[in-house]
CSV table of C-alpha atoms in Angstrom, one decimal:
chain,number,residue,atom,x,y,z
Q,1156,MET,CA,-15.0,4.5,-9.5
Q,1157,GLU,CA,-13.5,7.3,-7.8
Q,1158,THR,CA,-9.4,7.6,-8.0
Q,1159,LYS,CA,-8.1,9.1,-5.4
Q,1160,TYR,CA,-4.5,9.8,-5.1
Q,1161,GLY,CA,-2.4,11.1,-2.2
Q,1162,THR,CA,0.3,9.7,0.5
Q,1163,VAL,CA,-0.1,6.9,3.0
Q,1164,THR,CA,-0.4,7.3,6.5
Q,1165,LYS,CA,-1.0,5.0,9.4
Q,1166,ILE,CA,-1.1,1.3,7.7
Q,1167,ARG,CA,-3.4,-0.5,10.6
Q,1168,THR,CA,-4.5,-4.3,10.2
Q,1169,LEU,CA,-8.0,-4.7,11.4
Q,1170,LYS,CA,-9.2,-8.2,10.7
Q,1171,ILE,CA,-6.5,-11.2,9.8
Q,1172,SER,CA,-7.8,-13.9,8.1
Q,1173,GLU,CA,-6.9,-15.6,4.7
Q,1174,ARG,CA,-7.7,-12.0,3.6
Q,1175,PRO,CA,-6.6,-9.4,5.9
Q,1176,LEU,CA,-8.5,-6.3,6.5
Q,1177,ILE,CA,-6.4,-3.0,6.1
Q,1178,ARG,CA,-6.6,0.1,7.0
Q,1179,PHE,CA,-4.6,3.1,6.0
Q,1180,GLY,CA,-5.0,7.2,5.8
Q,1181,LEU,CA,-4.6,8.7,2.2
Q,1182,ASN,CA,-4.9,12.5,2.6
Q,1183,GLU,CA,-7.3,12.5,5.4
Q,1184,VAL,CA,-8.9,10.3,4.0
Q,1185,ASN,CA,-10.2,6.4,5.4
Q,1186,CYS,CA,-8.9,3.3,3.3
Q,1187,LEU,CA,-9.9,-0.2,3.0
Q,1188,ILE,CA,-8.3,-3.0,1.2
Q,1189,ALA,CA,-9.4,-6.3,1.5
Q,1190,SER,CA,-8.7,-8.0,-1.8
Q,1191,HIS,CA,-4.7,-8.1,-2.8
Q,1192,SER,CA,-3.8,-6.5,1.5
Q,1193,LEU,CA,-1.2,-9.2,1.4
Q,1194,ASN,CA,0.5,-7.3,-1.8
Q,1195,PHE,CA,-0.5,-4.5,0.0
Q,1196,LEU,CA,1.6,-4.5,2.9
Q,1197,ALA,CA,4.8,-6.1,1.2
Q,1198,GLU,CA,4.8,-3.0,-0.9
Q,1199,VAL,CA,3.0,0.3,1.0
Q,1200,ASP,CA,4.7,1.8,3.6
Q,1201,GLU,CA,3.5,5.1,5.4
Q,1202,GLY,CA,5.3,8.0,3.6
Q,1203,MET,CA,4.4,6.3,0.0
Q,1204,LYS,CA,2.7,8.1,-2.7
Q,1205,LEU,CA,-0.4,6.0,-3.6
Q,1206,VAL,CA,-3.2,6.2,-6.6
Q,1207,VAL,CA,-6.0,4.1,-5.2
Q,1208,LYS,CA,-9.6,3.4,-7.5
Q,1209,GLY,CA,-12.8,2.6,-5.1
Q,1210,TYR,CA,-15.9,3.4,-3.8
Q,1211,TYR,CA,-17.2,4.6,-0.5
Q,1212,ASN,CA,-19.5,2.4,1.5
Q,1213,SER,CA,-22.4,3.6,4.4
Q,1214,ARG,CA,-19.5,4.5,6.8
Q,1215,LYS,CA,-18.2,7.1,4.8
Q,1216,GLN,CA,-14.8,4.6,4.3
Q,1217,PHE,CA,-13.1,4.9,1.0
Q,1218,VAL,CA,-12.5,0.7,-0.1
Q,1219,VAL,CA,-9.4,0.1,-2.3
Q,1220,ARG,CA,-10.3,-2.2,-5.3
Q,1221,GLU,CA,-7.0,-1.6,-6.9
Q,1222,TYR,CA,-3.5,0.6,-6.0
Q,1223,HIS,CA,-0.4,1.6,-7.4
Q,1224,VAL,CA,2.5,2.8,-5.9
Q,1225,LEU,CA,4.1,5.3,-7.0
Q,1226,GLY,CA,7.6,4.9,-7.1
Q,1227,LYS,CA,9.4,2.0,-6.2
Q,1228,PRO,CA,7.6,-0.7,-4.0
Q,1229,ARG,CA,8.8,-1.1,-0.4
Q,1230,ILE,CA,10.1,-4.7,-1.4
Q,1231,VAL,CA,12.1,-4.0,-4.0
Q,1232,VAL,CA,13.3,-1.1,-1.5
Q,1233,GLU,CA,14.1,-4.1,1.2
Q,1234,TYR,CA,15.5,-6.0,-1.6
Q,1235,GLU,CA,18.2,-3.3,-2.5
Q,1236,LYS,CA,18.8,-2.7,0.7
Q,1237,SER,CA,19.8,-6.1,1.3
Q,1238,ILE,CA,21.8,-6.8,-2.1
Q,1239,TYR,CA,23.5,-3.9,-3.6
Q,1240,PRO,CA,25.6,-3.2,-1.2
Q,1241,LYS,CA,27.1,-6.3,-0.6
Q,1242,LYS,CA,28.0,-6.4,-4.4
Q,1243,LYS,CA,31.5,-5.7,-5.5
Q,1244,MET,CA,31.3,-4.1,-8.9
Q,1245,LYS,CA,34.5,-5.0,-11.5
Q,1246,LEU,CA,35.7,-2.5,-13.3
């Protein structure tokens, strides 16, 4: 398996089913993810940095088997935006 690092661009859903097929760009490389794709949609947004592991298929697309978000996942960022401004600090 190969490892790649980069910034995510153009997240698109190609197929909706039990296991959606997601396409995204990672530094000019076309990537596909089917396993853990729902988690991927919850955690990753365009402009985030990722490390992915996978292989190239016959169409020269990088099929992702594992991914790791560098920094805070999108779901954590959204949670912090919704809760923390409303929370009052007691000193």
